[in-house]
Amino acid sequence: MQPNSGAQGEYAGLLTIRNYHIANGDGHRDVCLIPTSAHGTNPASAQMVGMKVVVVKVRENGDIDLDDFRAKAEQHAANLSCCMITYPSTHGVFEETVKEICDLVHEHGGQVYLDGANMNAMVGLSRPGDIGSDVSHLNLHKTFCIPHGGGGPGMGPIGVKAHLAPYLPGHPETDGRSGAVSAAAFGSASILPISWSYCLMMGGEGLTQATKVAILNANYIATRLKGAYDVLYKSAAGRVAHECIIDTRPLVDSSGVTVDDVAKRLIDCGFHAPTMSWPVAGTLMIEPTESETKAELDRFCEAMLAIREEARAIEDGRMDKVNNPLKNAPAHGGRPRRRMGSSLQPRTGLLPARRLPRRQILVTGQPRRQRLWRPQLDLHLPAGGKLRRGSGIAVKPDAVAKGRTIRAPSIMGGAFLILIEMRG
């Protein structure tokens, strides 16, 4: 549990492999095979533990080039330490050759590090150890409910097979097995109860269903956008895993619209900035989770389709190619904001009644419909609800209370919670 991030988990896992080889008298095994599609932290982590990175090619469809992998494994067999792969792959596909790749590494005396960044597409359905992994880290964000972004908090705990367990990083003060990767013995332990509680509340069946829905959501988006955008990588069956890479590069030639313009427009629609130009320049990586409803997925797809229509207007001359809102306007395009109502729904039992008598937590989600401009969201109180000022109610400073409506123009479509005192 020591690693405080996925990247630190990589470092801890590779350190374990490195010390395993040294303990077995194979200190010369220092070559790490990494495909060009890997996360950028992979080669950085390998070099940090003193390994030599050997790059493996990928094919046009994004999969690891098995022939090149086999050739590199044989070439470096005497010094092969490990390989680092991601499954499902970084380009959003379940690669069918993953077991063969693991077998090749083991055949030549190496270990397999399987990057667990995409475990939200595996939980309850498959296990890294069965695939052939010797070490895997688990990003608690995305897969196990920890917040992500803004520098933390984060954790990247690792799991290993039994033969590697004696070489795990030890306690920073008392255990010198392989040193420590964090000054705190259990990493950011204060956030672990979030993931623990999530697993307890979901249960095995719930966690498995979450995995299925994450995969389903990604395929739903890929299918709805078909015809407007190309999905860069798919499996032989025409499906994606937990994410899909939308190719926006053709828009540049036809209308001059870049991936930056598309991302800006998505922000106009109330979405956070998507992953741009990674792993392929000029593309958008779309990675829904199990938490999005169909309505939210539809809202995203409608925004992407509307952006495509604006690009078509530029293509056929209905909109100026140089001076147009999509290309030149700042975020939100200078368009008038559109007010959208969203009813507050009572949520009971979230806070101890003894502390908050006669009060309820009321929650509103994202607007059901939203066009290409920033919304002004009206929050409507239910009958009997009144806003009591000066009572610590969680309302943004620019929110204005008028009757039973709270107007919050700065809301960008995210979840909004407010504490209301119920009177009468």
Short mmCIF file of C-alpha atoms in Angstrom, two decimals:
data_model
loop_
_atom_site.label_atom_id
_atom_site.label_comp_id
_atom_site.label_asym_id
_atom_site.label_seq_id
_atom_site.Cartn_x
_atom_site.Cartn_y
_atom_site.Cartn_z
CA MET A 1 0.00 0.00 0.00
CA GLN A 2 3.00 2.34 0.07
CA PRO A 3 2.92 3.81 -3.47
CA ASN A 4 1.20 7.19 -3.54
CA SER A 5 0.42 7.11 -7.27
CA GLY A 6 0.26 4.76 -10.23
CA ALA A 7 3.71 5.93 -11.34
CA GLN A 8 5.10 5.20 -7.89
CA GLY A 9 3.40 1.81 -8.08
CA GLU A 10 5.32 1.14 -11.28
CA TYR A 11 8.55 2.08 -9.53
CA ALA A 12 7.75 -0.19 -6.56
CA GLY A 13 6.85 -3.12 -8.82
CA LEU A 14 9.95 -2.80 -10.97
CA LEU A 15 12.10 -2.41 -7.86
CA THR A 16 10.65 -5.70 -6.62
CA ILE A 17 11.50 -7.42 -9.91
CA ARG A 18 14.99 -5.92 -9.92
CA ASN A 19 15.74 -7.15 -6.40
CA TYR A 20 14.27 -10.56 -7.21
CA HIS A 21 16.76 -11.02 -10.04
CA ILE A 22 19.67 -9.78 -7.91
CA ALA A 23 18.76 -12.21 -5.11
CA ASN A 24 18.78 -15.06 -7.62
CA GLY A 25 22.23 -14.14 -8.88
CA ASP A 26 20.83 -12.61 -12.07
CA GLY A 27 21.82 -9.02 -11.46
CA HIS A 28 22.76 -8.75 -15.12
CA ARG A 29 19.07 -9.03 -16.08
CA ASP A 30 18.31 -5.36 -16.61
CA VAL A 31 16.48 -5.13 -19.96
CA CYS A 32 12.84 -4.00 -19.90
CA LEU A 33 10.69 -4.40 -23.04
CA ILE A 34 8.15 -1.59 -23.41
CA PRO A 35 5.84 -1.03 -26.42
CA THR A 36 5.62 2.43 -27.95
CA SER A 37 1.96 2.59 -26.90
CA ALA A 38 2.84 2.50 -23.19
CA HIS A 39 2.17 5.24 -20.67
CA GLY A 40 5.02 7.72 -20.55
CA THR A 41 5.69 6.82 -16.93
CA ASN A 42 6.60 3.24 -17.92
CA PRO A 43 10.03 3.92 -19.45
CA ALA A 44 10.71 6.59 -16.82
CA SER A 45 10.06 4.09 -13.99
CA ALA A 46 12.24 1.46 -15.65
CA GLN A 47 15.17 3.84 -15.92
CA MET A 48 14.73 4.96 -12.32
CA VAL A 49 15.43 1.42 -11.08
CA GLY A 50 18.45 1.05 -13.35
CA MET A 51 16.88 -0.89 -16.21
CA LYS A 52 17.63 -0.47 -19.91
CA VAL A 53 14.53 0.23 -21.97
CA VAL A 54 14.10 -1.63 -25.26
CA VAL A 55 11.22 -0.26 -27.32
CA VAL A 56 8.81 -2.66 -29.05
CA LYS A 57 6.83 -1.62 -32.11
CA VAL A 58 3.06 -1.57 -32.38
CA ARG A 59 1.00 -2.41 -35.43
CA GLU A 60 -1.25 -0.02 -37.35
CA ASN A 61 -4.27 -1.18 -35.35
CA GLY A 62 -2.51 -0.17 -32.11
CA ASP A 63 -1.75 -3.71 -30.88
CA ILE A 64 1.74 -4.78 -29.86
CA ASP A 65 3.66 -6.13 -32.84
CA LEU A 66 4.05 -9.75 -31.74
CA ASP A 67 6.80 -10.50 -34.27
CA ASP A 68 8.89 -7.56 -33.09
CA PHE A 69 8.21 -8.47 -29.46
CA ARG A 70 9.34 -12.06 -30.05
CA ALA A 71 12.48 -10.89 -31.85
CA LYS A 72 13.42 -8.44 -29.07
CA ALA A 73 12.74 -11.04 -26.37
CA GLU A 74 15.02 -13.55 -28.11
CA GLN A 75 17.69 -10.94 -28.79
CA HIS A 76 17.88 -9.91 -25.13
CA ALA A 77 17.04 -13.30 -23.60
CA ALA A 78 20.24 -13.46 -21.55
CA ASN A 79 19.60 -10.08 -19.95
CA LEU A 80 15.82 -9.86 -20.03
CA SER A 81 14.44 -8.58 -16.76
CA CYS A 82 10.79 -7.90 -17.58
CA CYS A 83 8.27 -6.32 -19.89
CA MET A 84 5.74 -3.60 -19.13
CA ILE A 85 2.36 -3.85 -20.81
CA THR A 86 -1.05 -2.30 -20.18
CA TYR A 87 -4.21 -4.38 -20.33
CA PRO A 88 -6.68 -3.44 -21.62
CA SER A 89 -4.31 -1.53 -23.84
CA THR A 90 -3.77 2.22 -23.82
CA HIS A 91 -5.62 2.51 -27.13
CA GLY A 92 -8.74 0.99 -25.57
CA VAL A 93 -8.75 -2.59 -26.84
CA PHE A 94 -8.48 -6.01 -25.20
CA GLU A 95 -5.49 -7.34 -27.10
CA GLU A 96 -5.95 -11.01 -27.94
CA THR A 97 -2.21 -11.82 -27.86
CA VAL A 98 -1.66 -10.75 -24.24
CA LYS A 99 -1.17 -14.29 -22.89
CA GLU A 100 1.25 -15.15 -25.66
CA ILE A 101 3.28 -12.04 -24.81
CA CYS A 102 3.44 -13.04 -21.14
CA ASP A 103 4.49 -16.59 -22.05
CA LEU A 104 7.29 -15.27 -24.26
CA VAL A 105 8.71 -13.18 -21.41
CA HIS A 106 8.57 -16.07 -18.94
CA GLU A 107 10.12 -18.41 -21.48
CA HIS A 108 13.18 -16.14 -21.61
CA GLY A 109 13.50 -15.75 -17.85
CA GLY A 110 11.77 -12.40 -17.43
CA GLN A 111 8.86 -11.15 -15.34
CA VAL A 112 5.68 -9.42 -16.50
CA TYR A 113 4.60 -6.05 -15.17
CA LEU A 114 0.98 -5.42 -16.12
CA ASP A 115 0.04 -1.77 -15.74
CA GLY A 116 -3.26 -1.70 -13.86
CA ALA A 117 -4.32 1.78 -14.96
CA ASN A 118 -7.30 0.27 -16.77
CA MET A 119 -8.43 -2.21 -14.14
CA ASN A 120 -11.90 -0.66 -14.19
CA ALA A 121 -12.45 -2.77 -17.32
CA MET A 122 -11.36 -5.99 -15.56
CA VAL A 123 -12.66 -6.06 -11.97
CA GLY A 124 -14.88 -9.09 -11.48
CA LEU A 125 -14.29 -10.36 -15.03
CA SER A 126 -10.62 -11.32 -15.16
CA ARG A 127 -7.48 -11.37 -13.01
CA PRO A 128 -4.02 -10.09 -13.99
CA GLY A 129 -2.39 -13.18 -12.46
CA ASP A 130 -4.38 -15.51 -14.70
CA ILE A 131 -3.36 -13.52 -17.76
CA GLY A 132 0.30 -13.95 -16.87
CA SER A 133 1.17 -10.87 -14.83
CA ASP A 134 3.70 -11.17 -12.01
CA VAL A 135 3.21 -7.61 -10.75
CA SER A 136 0.33 -5.18 -11.17
CA HIS A 137 -0.49 -1.85 -9.65
CA LEU A 138 -4.02 -0.64 -9.11
CA ASN A 139 -4.92 3.01 -9.53
CA LEU A 140 -7.48 3.55 -6.80
CA HIS A 141 -8.87 6.49 -8.70
CA LYS A 142 -11.28 5.60 -11.50
CA THR A 143 -11.42 1.95 -10.44
CA PHE A 144 -11.99 2.26 -6.69
CA CYS A 145 -13.66 5.61 -6.21
CA ILE A 146 -10.72 7.85 -5.24
CA PRO A 147 -10.81 11.39 -6.67
CA HIS A 148 -8.40 12.02 -9.51
CA GLY A 149 -6.66 15.13 -10.74
CA GLY A 150 -5.33 18.32 -9.22
CA GLY A 151 -2.25 16.56 -7.91
CA GLY A 152 -4.00 14.09 -5.64
CA PRO A 153 -4.81 12.41 -3.47
CA GLY A 154 -3.75 9.26 -5.20
CA MET A 155 -2.60 5.74 -4.49
CA GLY A 156 -1.12 3.02 -6.66
CA PRO A 157 -0.87 -0.10 -4.45
CA ILE A 158 0.71 -3.14 -6.07
CA GLY A 159 -0.02 -6.84 -5.98
CA VAL A 160 2.59 -9.50 -6.71
CA LYS A 161 2.72 -13.26 -7.08
CA ALA A 162 4.09 -15.23 -4.15
CA HIS A 163 7.61 -15.66 -5.49
CA LEU A 164 8.07 -11.87 -5.52
CA ALA A 165 6.54 -11.16 -2.12
CA PRO A 166 9.84 -11.35 -0.16
CA TYR A 167 11.24 -8.55 -2.31
CA LEU A 168 8.47 -6.00 -1.86
CA PRO A 169 9.52 -2.60 -0.48
CA GLY A 170 9.59 -2.77 3.30
CA HIS A 171 8.74 -0.50 6.18
CA PRO A 172 10.66 2.77 5.84
CA GLU A 173 12.12 2.49 9.36
CA THR A 174 12.32 -1.13 10.39
CA ASP A 175 12.43 -3.30 7.30
CA GLY A 176 15.36 -3.15 4.92
CA ARG A 177 14.31 -5.84 2.44
CA SER A 178 14.19 -3.58 -0.59
CA GLY A 179 14.05 -0.16 0.95
CA ALA A 180 10.87 1.91 0.85
CA VAL A 181 9.19 3.96 -1.85
CA SER A 182 7.37 6.27 0.55
CA ALA A 183 8.14 7.81 3.92
CA ALA A 184 4.77 6.55 5.15
CA ALA A 185 4.58 2.77 5.59
CA PHE A 186 1.07 2.56 4.13
CA GLY A 187 1.16 5.48 1.72
CA SER A 188 -1.80 7.86 1.83
CA ALA A 189 -3.62 5.67 4.32
CA SER A 190 -6.19 8.32 5.18
CA ILE A 191 -7.92 7.90 1.82
CA LEU A 192 -8.01 4.11 1.85
CA PRO A 193 -11.33 3.98 3.77
CA ILE A 194 -12.99 5.51 0.71
CA SER A 195 -12.04 2.56 -1.49
CA TRP A 196 -12.71 0.07 1.31
CA SER A 197 -16.19 1.47 1.88
CA TYR A 198 -16.85 1.51 -1.86
CA CYS A 199 -15.97 -2.18 -2.17
CA LEU A 200 -18.09 -3.11 0.87
CA MET A 201 -21.11 -1.22 -0.39
CA MET A 202 -20.82 -2.50 -3.95
CA GLY A 203 -20.04 -6.10 -3.11
CA GLY A 204 -18.64 -8.55 -5.65
CA GLU A 205 -21.74 -8.49 -7.80
CA GLY A 206 -21.88 -4.70 -7.82
CA LEU A 207 -18.21 -4.30 -8.70
CA THR A 208 -18.60 -6.75 -11.59
CA GLN A 209 -21.66 -4.89 -12.84
CA ALA A 210 -19.73 -1.60 -12.66
CA THR A 211 -17.05 -3.10 -14.91
CA LYS A 212 -19.61 -4.26 -17.43
CA VAL A 213 -21.31 -0.86 -17.50
CA ALA A 214 -17.97 0.96 -17.98
CA ILE A 215 -17.28 -1.18 -21.05
CA LEU A 216 -20.86 -0.80 -22.27
CA ASN A 217 -20.73 3.00 -21.91
CA ALA A 218 -17.57 3.28 -24.02
CA ASN A 219 -19.09 1.12 -26.76
CA TYR A 220 -22.31 3.11 -26.64
CA ILE A 221 -20.42 6.35 -27.29
CA ALA A 222 -18.39 4.75 -30.10
CA THR A 223 -21.59 3.50 -31.73
CA ARG A 224 -23.56 6.76 -31.40
CA LEU A 225 -20.75 8.80 -32.94
CA LYS A 226 -20.34 6.42 -35.87
CA GLY A 227 -20.58 8.29 -39.14
CA ALA A 228 -19.63 11.63 -37.60
CA TYR A 229 -16.25 10.59 -36.25
CA ASP A 230 -14.00 7.59 -36.68
CA VAL A 231 -12.97 5.55 -33.65
CA LEU A 232 -9.26 5.10 -34.25
CA TYR A 233 -8.84 1.62 -32.75
CA LYS A 234 -11.26 -1.28 -32.40
CA SER A 235 -11.04 -5.00 -31.87
CA ALA A 236 -11.60 -7.51 -34.65
CA ALA A 237 -15.22 -7.62 -33.54
CA GLY A 238 -15.53 -3.85 -33.92
CA ARG A 239 -15.68 -3.16 -30.19
CA VAL A 240 -13.63 -1.12 -27.74
CA ALA A 241 -12.77 -1.77 -24.11
CA HIS A 242 -13.31 0.88 -21.44
CA GLU A 243 -12.39 3.86 -23.62
CA CYS A 244 -12.38 4.93 -27.23
CA ILE A 245 -10.11 7.27 -29.17
CA ILE A 246 -12.06 9.70 -31.36
CA ASP A 247 -10.16 10.80 -34.45
CA THR A 248 -10.64 14.54 -34.97
CA ARG A 249 -7.71 14.92 -37.39
CA PRO A 250 -9.87 14.87 -40.58
CA LEU A 251 -11.57 18.08 -39.37
CA VAL A 252 -8.32 20.00 -39.73
CA ASP A 253 -8.10 19.46 -43.50
CA SER A 254 -11.78 20.02 -44.22
CA SER A 255 -12.60 22.94 -41.91
CA GLY A 256 -9.45 23.94 -40.02
CA VAL A 257 -11.03 22.76 -36.77
CA THR A 258 -8.42 21.29 -34.42
CA VAL A 259 -8.65 19.00 -31.44
CA ASP A 260 -8.16 22.10 -29.27
CA ASP A 261 -11.28 23.67 -30.78
CA VAL A 262 -13.30 20.52 -30.12
CA ALA A 263 -12.05 20.36 -26.52
CA LYS A 264 -12.93 24.04 -26.00
CA ARG A 265 -16.45 23.44 -27.29
CA LEU A 266 -16.85 20.47 -24.93
CA ILE A 267 -15.96 22.79 -22.05
CA ASP A 268 -18.68 25.12 -23.33
CA CYS A 269 -21.05 22.19 -22.90
CA GLY A 270 -20.13 21.75 -19.27
CA PHE A 271 -17.64 18.89 -19.64
CA HIS A 272 -14.18 18.97 -18.15
CA ALA A 273 -11.31 19.12 -20.62
CA PRO A 274 -10.90 15.70 -22.23
CA THR A 275 -7.62 13.86 -22.76
CA MET A 276 -6.24 15.50 -25.89
CA SER A 277 -3.65 14.24 -28.37
CA TRP A 278 -2.78 11.15 -26.36
CA PRO A 279 -1.79 8.52 -27.20
CA VAL A 280 -2.18 9.87 -30.77
CA ALA A 281 -1.73 13.55 -31.65
CA GLY A 282 -4.92 15.24 -32.86
CA THR A 283 -7.32 12.82 -31.17
CA LEU A 284 -9.58 12.77 -28.12
CA MET A 285 -9.52 9.91 -25.64
CA ILE A 286 -13.02 9.38 -24.26
CA GLU A 287 -13.09 7.32 -21.10
CA PRO A 288 -16.52 7.06 -19.48
CA THR A 289 -16.94 5.16 -16.22
CA GLU A 290 -19.75 3.12 -14.74
CA SER A 291 -21.19 6.20 -13.03
CA GLU A 292 -22.50 8.00 -16.13
CA THR A 293 -26.17 7.50 -16.88
CA LYS A 294 -27.48 7.03 -20.39
CA ALA A 295 -28.79 10.60 -20.28
CA GLU A 296 -25.31 11.90 -19.51
CA LEU A 297 -23.78 9.82 -22.29
CA ASP A 298 -26.41 11.13 -24.70
CA ARG A 299 -25.66 14.70 -23.64
CA PHE A 300 -22.00 14.16 -24.47
CA CYS A 301 -22.78 12.51 -27.81
CA GLU A 302 -25.18 15.31 -28.74
CA ALA A 303 -22.46 17.85 -27.97
CA MET A 304 -19.95 16.00 -30.16
CA LEU A 305 -22.50 15.72 -32.99
CA ALA A 306 -23.32 19.43 -32.72
CA ILE A 307 -19.61 20.25 -32.94
CA ARG A 308 -19.42 18.14 -36.08
CA GLU A 309 -22.33 20.08 -37.58
CA GLU A 310 -20.56 23.37 -36.87
CA ALA A 311 -17.49 21.99 -38.63
CA ARG A 312 -19.67 21.01 -41.61
CA ALA A 313 -21.02 24.56 -41.73
CA ILE A 314 -17.45 25.75 -42.14
CA GLU A 315 -16.75 23.08 -44.76
CA ASP A 316 -19.68 24.04 -47.02
CA GLY A 317 -19.24 27.80 -46.62
CA ARG A 318 -22.20 28.51 -44.36
CA MET A 319 -19.73 29.68 -41.72
CA ASP A 320 -16.54 31.65 -42.32
CA LYS A 321 -13.47 29.42 -42.12
CA VAL A 322 -11.37 32.02 -40.32
CA ASN A 323 -13.84 34.06 -38.30
CA ASN A 324 -16.25 31.68 -36.65
CA PRO A 325 -17.22 30.90 -33.07
CA LEU A 326 -15.85 27.39 -33.18
CA LYS A 327 -12.35 28.47 -34.21
CA ASN A 328 -11.84 31.88 -32.65
CA ALA A 329 -14.25 32.56 -29.84
CA PRO A 330 -13.04 32.16 -26.28
CA ALA A 331 -14.52 29.43 -24.15
CA HIS A 332 -18.32 29.71 -24.09
CA GLY A 333 -18.23 31.48 -27.47
CA GLY A 334 -19.75 34.70 -26.19
CA ARG A 335 -23.17 33.15 -26.62
CA PRO A 336 -26.04 33.96 -24.26
CA ARG A 337 -26.39 31.56 -21.41
CA ARG A 338 -29.38 29.33 -21.42
CA ARG A 339 -31.23 28.75 -18.19
CA MET A 340 -32.19 25.19 -17.45
CA GLY A 341 -34.22 23.94 -14.55
CA SER A 342 -33.19 20.96 -12.52
CA SER A 343 -35.31 19.73 -9.64
CA LEU A 344 -33.76 19.02 -6.30
CA GLN A 345 -34.41 15.53 -5.04
CA PRO A 346 -34.53 14.82 -1.27
CA ARG A 347 -31.85 12.49 0.05
CA THR A 348 -32.48 11.29 3.58
CA GLY A 349 -30.18 9.61 6.05
CA LEU A 350 -26.97 11.16 4.79
CA LEU A 351 -26.31 13.12 7.99
CA PRO A 352 -27.08 12.28 11.64
CA ALA A 353 -30.55 13.57 12.49
CA ARG A 354 -29.44 14.55 15.99
CA ARG A 355 -27.00 17.06 14.56
CA LEU A 356 -29.25 18.39 11.84
CA PRO A 357 -32.86 18.34 13.04
CA ARG A 358 -35.51 19.17 10.46
CA ARG A 359 -32.96 19.38 7.68
CA GLN A 360 -32.41 17.43 4.51
CA ILE A 361 -29.66 17.06 1.98
CA LEU A 362 -30.97 17.89 -1.46
CA VAL A 363 -29.04 16.96 -4.59
CA THR A 364 -29.28 18.09 -8.15
CA GLY A 365 -27.33 16.58 -11.01
CA GLN A 366 -26.43 17.86 -14.44
CA PRO A 367 -29.01 19.57 -16.66
CA ARG A 368 -30.86 17.08 -18.82
CA ARG A 369 -30.34 19.11 -21.99
CA GLN A 370 -27.59 21.51 -22.80
CA ARG A 371 -26.46 23.20 -25.97
CA LEU A 372 -23.12 24.66 -26.92
CA TRP A 373 -23.10 27.38 -24.30
CA ARG A 374 -22.66 27.53 -20.59
CA PRO A 375 -25.88 26.97 -18.65
CA GLN A 376 -27.42 29.08 -15.97
CA LEU A 377 -28.82 26.47 -13.69
CA ASP A 378 -31.93 27.11 -11.59
CA LEU A 379 -32.30 24.91 -8.53
CA HIS A 380 -35.93 24.62 -7.46
CA LEU A 381 -36.70 23.93 -3.83
CA PRO A 382 -39.50 21.47 -3.10
CA ALA A 383 -42.70 22.61 -1.44
CA GLY A 384 -42.07 23.84 2.10
CA GLY A 385 -38.39 24.48 1.50
CA LYS A 386 -36.99 27.91 2.24
CA LEU A 387 -33.46 29.17 2.08
CA ARG A 388 -32.25 30.32 5.45
CA ARG A 389 -29.35 32.67 5.04
CA GLY A 390 -26.42 32.66 7.42
CA SER A 391 -26.87 29.00 8.33
CA GLY A 392 -23.83 27.55 6.65
CA ILE A 393 -25.75 26.42 3.59
CA ALA A 394 -23.48 25.22 0.80
CA VAL A 395 -24.32 27.80 -1.85
CA LYS A 396 -21.76 29.51 -4.07
CA PRO A 397 -21.29 33.24 -3.29
CA ASP A 398 -22.83 34.31 -6.60
CA ALA A 399 -25.95 32.22 -6.11
CA VAL A 400 -29.09 34.32 -5.66
CA ALA A 401 -32.16 33.12 -3.80
CA LYS A 402 -35.50 34.19 -5.23
CA GLY A 403 -38.50 32.60 -3.65
CA ARG A 404 -37.99 28.88 -3.84
CA THR A 405 -35.39 29.06 -6.62
CA ILE A 406 -31.65 29.26 -6.16
CA ARG A 407 -29.94 30.63 -9.24
CA ALA A 408 -26.31 29.51 -9.58
CA PRO A 409 -24.95 30.80 -12.91
CA SER A 410 -21.43 29.50 -12.30
CA ILE A 411 -22.33 25.84 -12.14
CA MET A 412 -20.72 23.86 -14.97
CA GLY A 413 -23.07 20.90 -14.93
CA GLY A 414 -21.50 18.94 -12.09
CA ALA A 415 -23.31 17.54 -9.10
CA PHE A 416 -24.53 20.24 -6.70
CA LEU A 417 -25.41 19.61 -3.08
CA ILE A 418 -27.25 22.04 -0.84
CA LEU A 419 -28.43 21.85 2.74
CA ILE A 420 -31.98 23.12 3.18
CA GLU A 421 -33.79 23.70 6.45
CA MET A 422 -37.35 22.50 6.12
CA ARG A 423 -39.87 24.69 7.95
CA GLY A 424 -43.55 24.14 8.70
#
